PDB file of C-alpha atoms in Angstrom:
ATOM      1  CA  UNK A   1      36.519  46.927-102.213  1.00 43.00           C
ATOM      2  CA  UNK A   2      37.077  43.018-101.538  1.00 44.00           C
ATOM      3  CA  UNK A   3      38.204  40.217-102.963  1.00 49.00           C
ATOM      4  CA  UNK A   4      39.741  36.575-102.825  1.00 48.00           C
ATOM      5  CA  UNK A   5      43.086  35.944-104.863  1.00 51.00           C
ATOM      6  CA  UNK A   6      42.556  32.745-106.015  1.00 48.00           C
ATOM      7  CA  UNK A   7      45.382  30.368-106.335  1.00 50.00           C
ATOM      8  CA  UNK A   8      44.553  30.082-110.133  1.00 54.00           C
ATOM      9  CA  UNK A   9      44.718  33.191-111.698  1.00 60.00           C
ATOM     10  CA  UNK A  10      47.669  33.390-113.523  1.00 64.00           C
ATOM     11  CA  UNK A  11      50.476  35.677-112.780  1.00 60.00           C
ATOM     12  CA  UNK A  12      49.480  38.118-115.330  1.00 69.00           C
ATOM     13  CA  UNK A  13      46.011  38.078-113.876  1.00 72.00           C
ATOM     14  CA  UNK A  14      46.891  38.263-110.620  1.00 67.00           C
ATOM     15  CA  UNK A  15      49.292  41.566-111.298  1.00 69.00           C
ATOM     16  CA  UNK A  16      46.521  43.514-113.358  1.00 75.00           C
ATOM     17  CA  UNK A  17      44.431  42.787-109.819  1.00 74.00           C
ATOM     18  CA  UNK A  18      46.961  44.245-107.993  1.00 73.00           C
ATOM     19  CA  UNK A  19      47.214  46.985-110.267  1.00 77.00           C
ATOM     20  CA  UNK A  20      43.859  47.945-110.155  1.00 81.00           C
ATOM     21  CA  UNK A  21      43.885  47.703-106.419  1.00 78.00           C
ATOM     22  CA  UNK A  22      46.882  50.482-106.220  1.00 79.00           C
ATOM     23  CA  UNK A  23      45.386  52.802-108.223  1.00 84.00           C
ATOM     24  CA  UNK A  24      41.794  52.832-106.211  1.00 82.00           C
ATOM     25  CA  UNK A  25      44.345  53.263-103.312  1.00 82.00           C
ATOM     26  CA  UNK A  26      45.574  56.355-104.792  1.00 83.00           C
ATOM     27  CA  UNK A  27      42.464  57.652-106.249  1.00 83.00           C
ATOM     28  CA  UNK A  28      40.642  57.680-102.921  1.00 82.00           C
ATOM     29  CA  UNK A  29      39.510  61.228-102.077  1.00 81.00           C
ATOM     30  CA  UNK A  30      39.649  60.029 -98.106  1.00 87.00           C
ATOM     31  CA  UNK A  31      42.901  60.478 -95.666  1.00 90.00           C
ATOM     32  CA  UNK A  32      42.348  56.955 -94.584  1.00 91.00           C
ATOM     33  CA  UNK A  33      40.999  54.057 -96.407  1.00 91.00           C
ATOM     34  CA  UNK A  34      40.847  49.852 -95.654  1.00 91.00           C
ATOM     35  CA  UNK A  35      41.121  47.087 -97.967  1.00 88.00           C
ATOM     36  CA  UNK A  36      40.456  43.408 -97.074  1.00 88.00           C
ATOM     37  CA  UNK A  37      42.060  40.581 -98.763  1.00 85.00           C
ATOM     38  CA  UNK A  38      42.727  36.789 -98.773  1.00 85.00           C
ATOM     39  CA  UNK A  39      46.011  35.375-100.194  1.00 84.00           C
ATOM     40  CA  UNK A  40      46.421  31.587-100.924  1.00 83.00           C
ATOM     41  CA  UNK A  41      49.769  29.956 -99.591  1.00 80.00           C
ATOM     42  CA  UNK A  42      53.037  31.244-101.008  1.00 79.00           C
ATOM     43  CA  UNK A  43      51.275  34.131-102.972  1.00 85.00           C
ATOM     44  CA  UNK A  44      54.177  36.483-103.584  1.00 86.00           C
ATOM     45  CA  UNK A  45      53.164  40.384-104.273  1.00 88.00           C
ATOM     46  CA  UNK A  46      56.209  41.986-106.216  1.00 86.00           C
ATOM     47  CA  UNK A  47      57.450  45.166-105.857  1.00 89.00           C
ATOM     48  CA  UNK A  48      55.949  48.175-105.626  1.00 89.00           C
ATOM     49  CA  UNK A  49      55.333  51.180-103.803  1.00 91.00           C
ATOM     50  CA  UNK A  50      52.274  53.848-103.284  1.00 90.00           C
ATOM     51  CA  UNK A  51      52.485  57.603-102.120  1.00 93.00           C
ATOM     52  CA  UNK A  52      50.166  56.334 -98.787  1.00 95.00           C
ATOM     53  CA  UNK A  53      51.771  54.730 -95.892  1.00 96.00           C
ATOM     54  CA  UNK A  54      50.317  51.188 -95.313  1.00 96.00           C
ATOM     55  CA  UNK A  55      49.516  49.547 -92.442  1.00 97.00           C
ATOM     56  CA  UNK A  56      49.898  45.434 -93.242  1.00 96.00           C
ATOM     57  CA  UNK A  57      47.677  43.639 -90.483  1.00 93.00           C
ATOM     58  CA  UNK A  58      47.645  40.028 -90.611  1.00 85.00           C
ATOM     59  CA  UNK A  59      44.488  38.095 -89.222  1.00 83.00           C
ATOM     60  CA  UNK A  60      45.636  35.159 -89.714  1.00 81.00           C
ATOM     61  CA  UNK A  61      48.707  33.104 -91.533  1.00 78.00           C
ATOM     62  CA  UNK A  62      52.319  34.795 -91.470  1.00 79.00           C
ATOM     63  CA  UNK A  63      53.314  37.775 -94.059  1.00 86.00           C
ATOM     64  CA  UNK A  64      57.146  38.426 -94.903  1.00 85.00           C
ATOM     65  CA  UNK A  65      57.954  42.100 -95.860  1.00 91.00           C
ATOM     66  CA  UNK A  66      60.932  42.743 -98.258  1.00 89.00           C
ATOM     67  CA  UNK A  67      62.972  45.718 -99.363  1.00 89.00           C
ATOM     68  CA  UNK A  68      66.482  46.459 -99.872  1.00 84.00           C
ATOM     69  CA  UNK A  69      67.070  47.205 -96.548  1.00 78.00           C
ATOM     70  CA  UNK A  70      65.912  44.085 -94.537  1.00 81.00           C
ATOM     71  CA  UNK A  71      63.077  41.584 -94.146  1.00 82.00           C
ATOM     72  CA  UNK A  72      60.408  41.797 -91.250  1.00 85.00           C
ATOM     73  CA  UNK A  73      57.824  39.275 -90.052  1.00 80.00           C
ATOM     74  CA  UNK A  74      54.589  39.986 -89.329  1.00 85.00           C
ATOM     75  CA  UNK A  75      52.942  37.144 -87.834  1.00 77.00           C
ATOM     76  CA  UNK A  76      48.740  37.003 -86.944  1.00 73.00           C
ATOM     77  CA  UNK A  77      47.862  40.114 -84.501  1.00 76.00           C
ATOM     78  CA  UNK A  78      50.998  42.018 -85.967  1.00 86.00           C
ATOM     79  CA  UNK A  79      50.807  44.705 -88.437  1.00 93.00           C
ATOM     80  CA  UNK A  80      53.956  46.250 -90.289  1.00 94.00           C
ATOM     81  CA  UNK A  81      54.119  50.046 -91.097  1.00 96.00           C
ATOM     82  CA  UNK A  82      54.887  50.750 -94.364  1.00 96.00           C
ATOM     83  CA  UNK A  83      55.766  54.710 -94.912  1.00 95.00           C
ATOM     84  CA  UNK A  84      54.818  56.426 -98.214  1.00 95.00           C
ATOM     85  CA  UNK A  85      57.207  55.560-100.887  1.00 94.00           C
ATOM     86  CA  UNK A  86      59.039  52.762 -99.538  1.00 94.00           C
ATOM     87  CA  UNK A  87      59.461  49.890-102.327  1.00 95.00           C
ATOM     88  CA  UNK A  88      58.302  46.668-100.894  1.00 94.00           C
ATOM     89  CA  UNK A  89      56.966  43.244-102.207  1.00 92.00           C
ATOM     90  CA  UNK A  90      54.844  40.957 -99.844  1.00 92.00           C
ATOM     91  CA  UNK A  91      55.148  37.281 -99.681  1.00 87.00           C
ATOM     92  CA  UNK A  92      52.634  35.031 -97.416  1.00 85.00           C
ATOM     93  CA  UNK A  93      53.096  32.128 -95.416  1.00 75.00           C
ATOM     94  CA  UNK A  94      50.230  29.768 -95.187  1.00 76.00           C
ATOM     95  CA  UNK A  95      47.034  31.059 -96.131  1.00 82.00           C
ATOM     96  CA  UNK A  96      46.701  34.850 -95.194  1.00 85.00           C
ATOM     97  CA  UNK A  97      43.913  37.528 -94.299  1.00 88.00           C
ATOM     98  CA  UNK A  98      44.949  40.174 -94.636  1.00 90.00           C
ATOM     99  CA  UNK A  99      43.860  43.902 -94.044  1.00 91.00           C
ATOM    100  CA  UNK A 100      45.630  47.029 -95.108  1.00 93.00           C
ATOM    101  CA  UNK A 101      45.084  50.722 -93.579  1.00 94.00           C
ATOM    102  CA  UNK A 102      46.149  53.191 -95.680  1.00 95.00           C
ATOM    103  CA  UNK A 103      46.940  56.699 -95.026  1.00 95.00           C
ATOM    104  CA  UNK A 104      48.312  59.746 -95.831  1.00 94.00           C
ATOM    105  CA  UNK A 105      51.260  60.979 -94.728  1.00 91.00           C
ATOM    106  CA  UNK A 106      50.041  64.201 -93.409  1.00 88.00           C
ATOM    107  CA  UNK A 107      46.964  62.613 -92.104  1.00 91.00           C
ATOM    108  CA  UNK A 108      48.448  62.934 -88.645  1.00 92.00           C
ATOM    109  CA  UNK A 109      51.481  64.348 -87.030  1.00 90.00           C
ATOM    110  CA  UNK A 110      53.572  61.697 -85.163  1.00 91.00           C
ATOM    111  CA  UNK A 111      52.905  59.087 -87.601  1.00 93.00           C
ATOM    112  CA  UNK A 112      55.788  56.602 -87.544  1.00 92.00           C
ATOM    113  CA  UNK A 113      57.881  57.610 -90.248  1.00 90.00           C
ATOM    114  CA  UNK A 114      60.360  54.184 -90.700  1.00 90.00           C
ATOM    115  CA  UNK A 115      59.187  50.553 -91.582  1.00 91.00           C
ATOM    116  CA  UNK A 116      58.202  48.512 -88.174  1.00 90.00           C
ATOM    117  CA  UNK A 117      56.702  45.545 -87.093  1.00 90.00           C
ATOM    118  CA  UNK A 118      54.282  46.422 -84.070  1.00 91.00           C
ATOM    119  CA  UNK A 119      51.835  44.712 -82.196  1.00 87.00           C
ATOM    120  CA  UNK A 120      48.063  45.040 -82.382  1.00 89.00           C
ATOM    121  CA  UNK A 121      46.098  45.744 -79.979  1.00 89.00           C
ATOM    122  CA  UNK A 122      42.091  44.364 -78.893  1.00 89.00           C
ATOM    123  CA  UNK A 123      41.092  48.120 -79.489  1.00 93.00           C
ATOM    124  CA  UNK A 124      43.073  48.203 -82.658  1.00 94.00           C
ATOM    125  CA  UNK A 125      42.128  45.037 -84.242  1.00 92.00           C
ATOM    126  CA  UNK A 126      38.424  46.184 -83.692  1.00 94.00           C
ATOM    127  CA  UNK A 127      38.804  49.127 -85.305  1.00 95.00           C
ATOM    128  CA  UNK A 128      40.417  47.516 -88.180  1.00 94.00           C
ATOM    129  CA  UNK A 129      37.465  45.113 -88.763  1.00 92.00           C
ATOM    130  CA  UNK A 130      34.455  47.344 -87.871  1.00 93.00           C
ATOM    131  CA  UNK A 131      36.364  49.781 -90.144  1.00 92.00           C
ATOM    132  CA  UNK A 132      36.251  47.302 -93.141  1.00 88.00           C
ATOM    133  CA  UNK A 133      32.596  47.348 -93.389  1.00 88.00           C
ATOM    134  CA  UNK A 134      32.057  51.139 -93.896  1.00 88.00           C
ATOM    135  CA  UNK A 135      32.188  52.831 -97.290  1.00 84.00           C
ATOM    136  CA  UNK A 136      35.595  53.632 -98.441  1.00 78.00           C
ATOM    137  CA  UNK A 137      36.559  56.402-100.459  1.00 72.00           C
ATOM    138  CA  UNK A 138      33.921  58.378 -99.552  1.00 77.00           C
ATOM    139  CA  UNK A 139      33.100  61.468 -97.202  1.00 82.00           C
ATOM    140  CA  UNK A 140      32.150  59.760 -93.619  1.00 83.00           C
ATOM    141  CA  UNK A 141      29.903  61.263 -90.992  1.00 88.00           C
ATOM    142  CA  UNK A 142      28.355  60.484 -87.589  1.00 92.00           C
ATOM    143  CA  UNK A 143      29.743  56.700 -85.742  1.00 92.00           C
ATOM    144  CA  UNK A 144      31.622  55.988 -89.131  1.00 91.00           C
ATOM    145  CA  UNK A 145      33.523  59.129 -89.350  1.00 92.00           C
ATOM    146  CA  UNK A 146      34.737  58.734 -85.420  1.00 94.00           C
ATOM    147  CA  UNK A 147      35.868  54.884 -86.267  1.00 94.00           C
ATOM    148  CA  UNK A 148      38.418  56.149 -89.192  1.00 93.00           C
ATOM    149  CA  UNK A 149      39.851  58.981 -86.935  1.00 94.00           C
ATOM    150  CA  UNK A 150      40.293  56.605 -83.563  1.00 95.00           C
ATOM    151  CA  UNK A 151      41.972  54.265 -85.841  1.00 96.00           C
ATOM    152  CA  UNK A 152      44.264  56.760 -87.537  1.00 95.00           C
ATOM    153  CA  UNK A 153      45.583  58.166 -83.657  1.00 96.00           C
ATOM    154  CA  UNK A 154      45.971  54.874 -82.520  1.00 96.00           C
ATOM    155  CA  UNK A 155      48.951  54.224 -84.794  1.00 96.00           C
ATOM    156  CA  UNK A 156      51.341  55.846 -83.333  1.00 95.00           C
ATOM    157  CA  UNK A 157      50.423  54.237 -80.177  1.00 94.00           C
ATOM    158  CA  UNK A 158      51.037  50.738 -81.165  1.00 94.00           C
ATOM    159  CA  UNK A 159      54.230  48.999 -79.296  1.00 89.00           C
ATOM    160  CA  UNK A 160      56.593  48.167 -82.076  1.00 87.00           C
ATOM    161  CA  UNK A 161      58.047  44.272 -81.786  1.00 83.00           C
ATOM    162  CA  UNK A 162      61.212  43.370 -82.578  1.00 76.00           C
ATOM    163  CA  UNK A 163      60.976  41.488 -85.922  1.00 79.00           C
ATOM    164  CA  UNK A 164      63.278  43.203 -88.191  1.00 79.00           C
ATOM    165  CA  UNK A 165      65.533  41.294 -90.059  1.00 82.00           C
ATOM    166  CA  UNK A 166      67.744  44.168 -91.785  1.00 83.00           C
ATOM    167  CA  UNK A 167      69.940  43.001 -94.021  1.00 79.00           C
ATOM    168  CA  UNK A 168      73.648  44.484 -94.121  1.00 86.00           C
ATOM    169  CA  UNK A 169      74.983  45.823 -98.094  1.00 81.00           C
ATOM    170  CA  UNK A 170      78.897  44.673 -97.311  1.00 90.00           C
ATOM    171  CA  UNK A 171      78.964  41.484 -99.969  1.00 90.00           C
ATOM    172  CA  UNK A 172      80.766  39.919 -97.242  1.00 93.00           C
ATOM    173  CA  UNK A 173      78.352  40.206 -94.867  1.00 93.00           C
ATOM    174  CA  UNK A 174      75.549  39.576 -96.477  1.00 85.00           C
ATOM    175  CA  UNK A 175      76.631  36.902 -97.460  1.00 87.00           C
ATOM    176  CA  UNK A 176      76.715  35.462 -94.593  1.00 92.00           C
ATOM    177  CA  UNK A 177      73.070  36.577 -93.340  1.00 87.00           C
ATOM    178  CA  UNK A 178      71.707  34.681 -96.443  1.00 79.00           C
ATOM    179  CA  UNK A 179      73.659  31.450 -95.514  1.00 83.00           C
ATOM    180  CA  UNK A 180      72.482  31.718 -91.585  1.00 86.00           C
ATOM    181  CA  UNK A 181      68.992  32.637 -92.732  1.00 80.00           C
ATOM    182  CA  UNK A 182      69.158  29.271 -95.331  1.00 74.00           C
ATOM    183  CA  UNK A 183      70.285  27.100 -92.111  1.00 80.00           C
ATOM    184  CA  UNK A 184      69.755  29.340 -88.816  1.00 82.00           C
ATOM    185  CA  UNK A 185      71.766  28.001 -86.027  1.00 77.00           C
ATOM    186  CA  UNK A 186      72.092  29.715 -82.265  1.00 73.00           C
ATOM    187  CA  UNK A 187      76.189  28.615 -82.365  1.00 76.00           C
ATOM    188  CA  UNK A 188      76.980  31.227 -84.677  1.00 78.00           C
ATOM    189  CA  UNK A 189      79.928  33.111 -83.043  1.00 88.00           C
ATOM    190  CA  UNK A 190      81.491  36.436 -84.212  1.00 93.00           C
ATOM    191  CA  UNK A 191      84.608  35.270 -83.955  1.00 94.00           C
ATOM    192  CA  UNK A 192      83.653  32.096 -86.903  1.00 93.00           C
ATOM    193  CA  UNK A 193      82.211  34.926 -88.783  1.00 95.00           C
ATOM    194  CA  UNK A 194      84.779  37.409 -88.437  1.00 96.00           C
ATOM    195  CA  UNK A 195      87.318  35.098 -89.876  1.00 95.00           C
ATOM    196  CA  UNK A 196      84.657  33.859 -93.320  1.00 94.00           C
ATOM    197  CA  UNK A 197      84.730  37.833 -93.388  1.00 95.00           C
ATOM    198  CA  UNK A 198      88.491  38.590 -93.095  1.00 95.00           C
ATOM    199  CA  UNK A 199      88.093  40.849 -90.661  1.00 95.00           C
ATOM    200  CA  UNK A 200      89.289  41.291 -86.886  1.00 96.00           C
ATOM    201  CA  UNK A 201      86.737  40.893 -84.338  1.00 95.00           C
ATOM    202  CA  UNK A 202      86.795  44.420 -83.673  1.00 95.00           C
ATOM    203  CA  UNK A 203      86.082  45.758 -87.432  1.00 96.00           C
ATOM    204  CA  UNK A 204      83.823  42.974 -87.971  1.00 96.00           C
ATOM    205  CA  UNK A 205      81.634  43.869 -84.779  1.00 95.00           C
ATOM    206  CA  UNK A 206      82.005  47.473 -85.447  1.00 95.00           C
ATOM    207  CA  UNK A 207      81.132  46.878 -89.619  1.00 96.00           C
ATOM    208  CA  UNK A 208      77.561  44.499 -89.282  1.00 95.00           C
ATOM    209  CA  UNK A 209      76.264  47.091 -86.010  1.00 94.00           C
ATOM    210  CA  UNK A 210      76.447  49.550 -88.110  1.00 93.00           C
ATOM    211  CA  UNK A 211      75.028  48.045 -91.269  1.00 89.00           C
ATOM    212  CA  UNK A 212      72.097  46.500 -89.496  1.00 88.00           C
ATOM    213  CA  UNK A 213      71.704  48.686 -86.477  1.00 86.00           C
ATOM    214  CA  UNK A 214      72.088  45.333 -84.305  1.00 89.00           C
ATOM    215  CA  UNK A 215      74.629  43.031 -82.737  1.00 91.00           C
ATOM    216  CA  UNK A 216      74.844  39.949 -84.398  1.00 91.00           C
ATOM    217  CA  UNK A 217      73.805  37.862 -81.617  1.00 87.00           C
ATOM    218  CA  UNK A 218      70.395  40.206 -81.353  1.00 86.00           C
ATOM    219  CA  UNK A 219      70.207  39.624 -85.207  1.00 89.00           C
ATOM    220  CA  UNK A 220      70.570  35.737 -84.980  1.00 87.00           C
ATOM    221  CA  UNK A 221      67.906  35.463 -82.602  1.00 83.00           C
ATOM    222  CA  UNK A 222      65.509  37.887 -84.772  1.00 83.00           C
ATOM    223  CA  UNK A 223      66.669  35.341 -87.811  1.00 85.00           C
ATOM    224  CA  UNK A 224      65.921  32.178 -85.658  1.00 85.00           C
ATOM    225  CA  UNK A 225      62.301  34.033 -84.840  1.00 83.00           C
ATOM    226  CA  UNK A 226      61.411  34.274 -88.771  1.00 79.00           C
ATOM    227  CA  UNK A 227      62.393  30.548 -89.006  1.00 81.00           C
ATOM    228  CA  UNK A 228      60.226  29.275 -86.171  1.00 86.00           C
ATOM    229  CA  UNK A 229      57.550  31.639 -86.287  1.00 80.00           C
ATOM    230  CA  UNK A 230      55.807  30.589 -89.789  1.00 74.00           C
ATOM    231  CA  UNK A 231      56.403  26.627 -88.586  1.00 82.00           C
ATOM    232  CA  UNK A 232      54.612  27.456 -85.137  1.00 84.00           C
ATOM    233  CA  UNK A 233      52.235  29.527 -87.222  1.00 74.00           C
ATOM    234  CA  UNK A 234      51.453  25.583 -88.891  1.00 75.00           C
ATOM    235  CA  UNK A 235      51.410  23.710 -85.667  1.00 83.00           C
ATOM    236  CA  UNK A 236      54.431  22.264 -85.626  1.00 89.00           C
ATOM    237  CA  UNK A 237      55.372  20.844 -82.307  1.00 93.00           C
ATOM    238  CA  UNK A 238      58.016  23.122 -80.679  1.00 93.00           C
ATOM    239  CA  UNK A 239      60.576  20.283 -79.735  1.00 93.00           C
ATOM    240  CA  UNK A 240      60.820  19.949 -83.175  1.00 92.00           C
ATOM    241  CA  UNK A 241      61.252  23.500 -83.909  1.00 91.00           C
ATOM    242  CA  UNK A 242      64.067  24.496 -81.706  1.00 90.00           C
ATOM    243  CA  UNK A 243      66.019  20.837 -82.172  1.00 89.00           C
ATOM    244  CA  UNK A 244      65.748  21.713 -86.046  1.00 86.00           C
ATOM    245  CA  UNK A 245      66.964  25.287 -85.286  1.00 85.00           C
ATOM    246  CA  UNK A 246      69.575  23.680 -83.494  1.00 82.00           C
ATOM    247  CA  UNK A 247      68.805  24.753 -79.726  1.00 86.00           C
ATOM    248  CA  UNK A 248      69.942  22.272 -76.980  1.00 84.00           C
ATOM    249  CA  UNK A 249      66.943  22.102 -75.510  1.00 89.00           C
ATOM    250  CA  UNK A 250      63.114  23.440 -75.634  1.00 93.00           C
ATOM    251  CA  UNK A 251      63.861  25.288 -72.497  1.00 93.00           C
ATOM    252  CA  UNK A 252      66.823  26.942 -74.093  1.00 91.00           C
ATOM    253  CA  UNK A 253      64.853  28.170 -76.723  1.00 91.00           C
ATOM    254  CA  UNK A 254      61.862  28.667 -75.045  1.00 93.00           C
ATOM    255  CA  UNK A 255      64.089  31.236 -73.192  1.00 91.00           C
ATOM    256  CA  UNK A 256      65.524  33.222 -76.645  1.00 86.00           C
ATOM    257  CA  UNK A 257      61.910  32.881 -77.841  1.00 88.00           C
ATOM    258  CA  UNK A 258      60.454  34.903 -74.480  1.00 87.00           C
ATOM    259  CA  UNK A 259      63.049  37.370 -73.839  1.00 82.00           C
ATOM    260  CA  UNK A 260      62.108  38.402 -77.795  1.00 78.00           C
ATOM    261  CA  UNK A 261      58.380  38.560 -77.863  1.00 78.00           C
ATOM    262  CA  UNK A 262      57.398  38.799 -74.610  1.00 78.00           C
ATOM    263  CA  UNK A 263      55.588  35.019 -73.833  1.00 84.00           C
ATOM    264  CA  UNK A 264      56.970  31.426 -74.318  1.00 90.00           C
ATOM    265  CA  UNK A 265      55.922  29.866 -77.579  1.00 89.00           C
ATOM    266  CA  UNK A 266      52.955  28.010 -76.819  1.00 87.00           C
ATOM    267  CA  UNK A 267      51.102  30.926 -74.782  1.00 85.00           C
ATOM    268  CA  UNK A 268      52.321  33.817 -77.218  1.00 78.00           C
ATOM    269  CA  UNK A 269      50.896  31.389 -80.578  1.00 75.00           C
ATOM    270  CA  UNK A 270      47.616  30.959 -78.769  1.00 74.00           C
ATOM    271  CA  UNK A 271      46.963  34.336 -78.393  1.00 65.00           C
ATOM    272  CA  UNK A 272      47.595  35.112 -81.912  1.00 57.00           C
ATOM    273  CA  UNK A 273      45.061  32.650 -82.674  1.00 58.00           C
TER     274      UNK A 273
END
């Protein structure tokens, strides 16, 4: 089942698409089915929800994940796990392909069962795209049958990355998240944001861990990521990037950007490319 979303269909259109696309999902008799898809630029999918966990794999162009309890980034070669049930819209950063695994949630035991950004791997991404051209929704045998189960036990397998932006409930808090997100800077300090709050140090650092499961300088480097990671996704020149972000120097953020993903900027865009 394939098809392009056009960039002028209207909204209406565009959501009966989407509807029909759900309900194949759910009608499929198989445990594990792939859909390909190409988004235009700023192509926002609104909420919704289906009773198969989804694997979100981006080719190429940057996706951005939303529900009520965060925001993650899933850049090219990333995928997000989506469990069963969880209400989520999709927006898309530059022009996307994307490809979504979905499964069952009893397909396989040790299936991740909370939303995460992870990394995919050569075997993985093969997988996904040899498994794109097989019949789906429809009893498999032989080479085609093999493909759909290696791909469904590699999940659990996949190393998760840390691009979570969870977003805290205290009105206080959040919002202050929305204004750092609006105009990320690195010189955020918890005692500045302690004070907006009205709260000591201690109850303030005590109140966002454990509303967001992170310290708030680990979550202001994760928010600087989703800001430079769609404009690096574009080719944007990294001096540019981290001066706008308000970094020092390249080097400075060259060094936030590494200790988070793994690879300095340049090396970890070109092999996402």
């Amino acid at each position: 089942m394939k098809n392009a979303l056009g960039p002028r269909l209207t909204d209406s259109e565009l959501f009966r698409l989407h509807e029909g696309r759900w309900r194949w999902v759910e009608e499929a008799d198989q445990p594990v089915v792939t859909l390909p898809t190409e988004y235009p630029d700023s192509y926002r999918v609104p909420r919704h929800h289906h009773s198969r966990s989804q694997l979100l794999h981006a080719l190429t162009g940057v996706v951005l994940v939303t529900t009520i309890n965060g925001r993650w980034m899933v850049p090219p070669d990333h995928a997000m796990w989506i469990p069963a049930g969880t209400d989520h819209s999709v927006e898309m950063l530059g022009d996307v392909a994307m490809r979504s695994v979905y499964v069952v949630p009893d397909a396989l035991s040790g299936l991740p069962e909370s939303l995460r950004v992870v990394g995919v791997t050569p075997l993985m991404r093969s997988l996904i795209i040899e498994s794109e051209k097989l019949p789906q929704g429809v009893e498999l045998e032989g080479r085609a049958a093999l493909i759909m189960q290696l791909l469904l036990h590699e999940v659990p397998h996949l190393p998760e990355r840390p691009l979570a932006l969870p977003l805290p409930t205290d009105p206080r808090l959040a919002a202050l998240c929305r204004n750092f997100v609006a105009a990320p800077s690195p010189h955020a300090t918890i005692d500045e944001w302690a004070r907006q709050a009205g709260l000591s140090r201690r109850s303030f650092t005590r109140l966002f861990h454990r509303q967001t499961g992170l310290t708030l300088s680990t979550w202001r480097q994760q928010a600087c990521l989703f800001a430079a990671l769609p404009r690096l996704a574009e080719g944007e020149p990294i001096t540019r990037v981290a001066l706008d972000l308000g970094y020092d120097s390249v080097p400075a953020f060259t060094t936030m950007f590494k200790r988070m993903l793994g690879a300095a900027p340049r090396a970890y865009m070109n092999a996402t490319r």
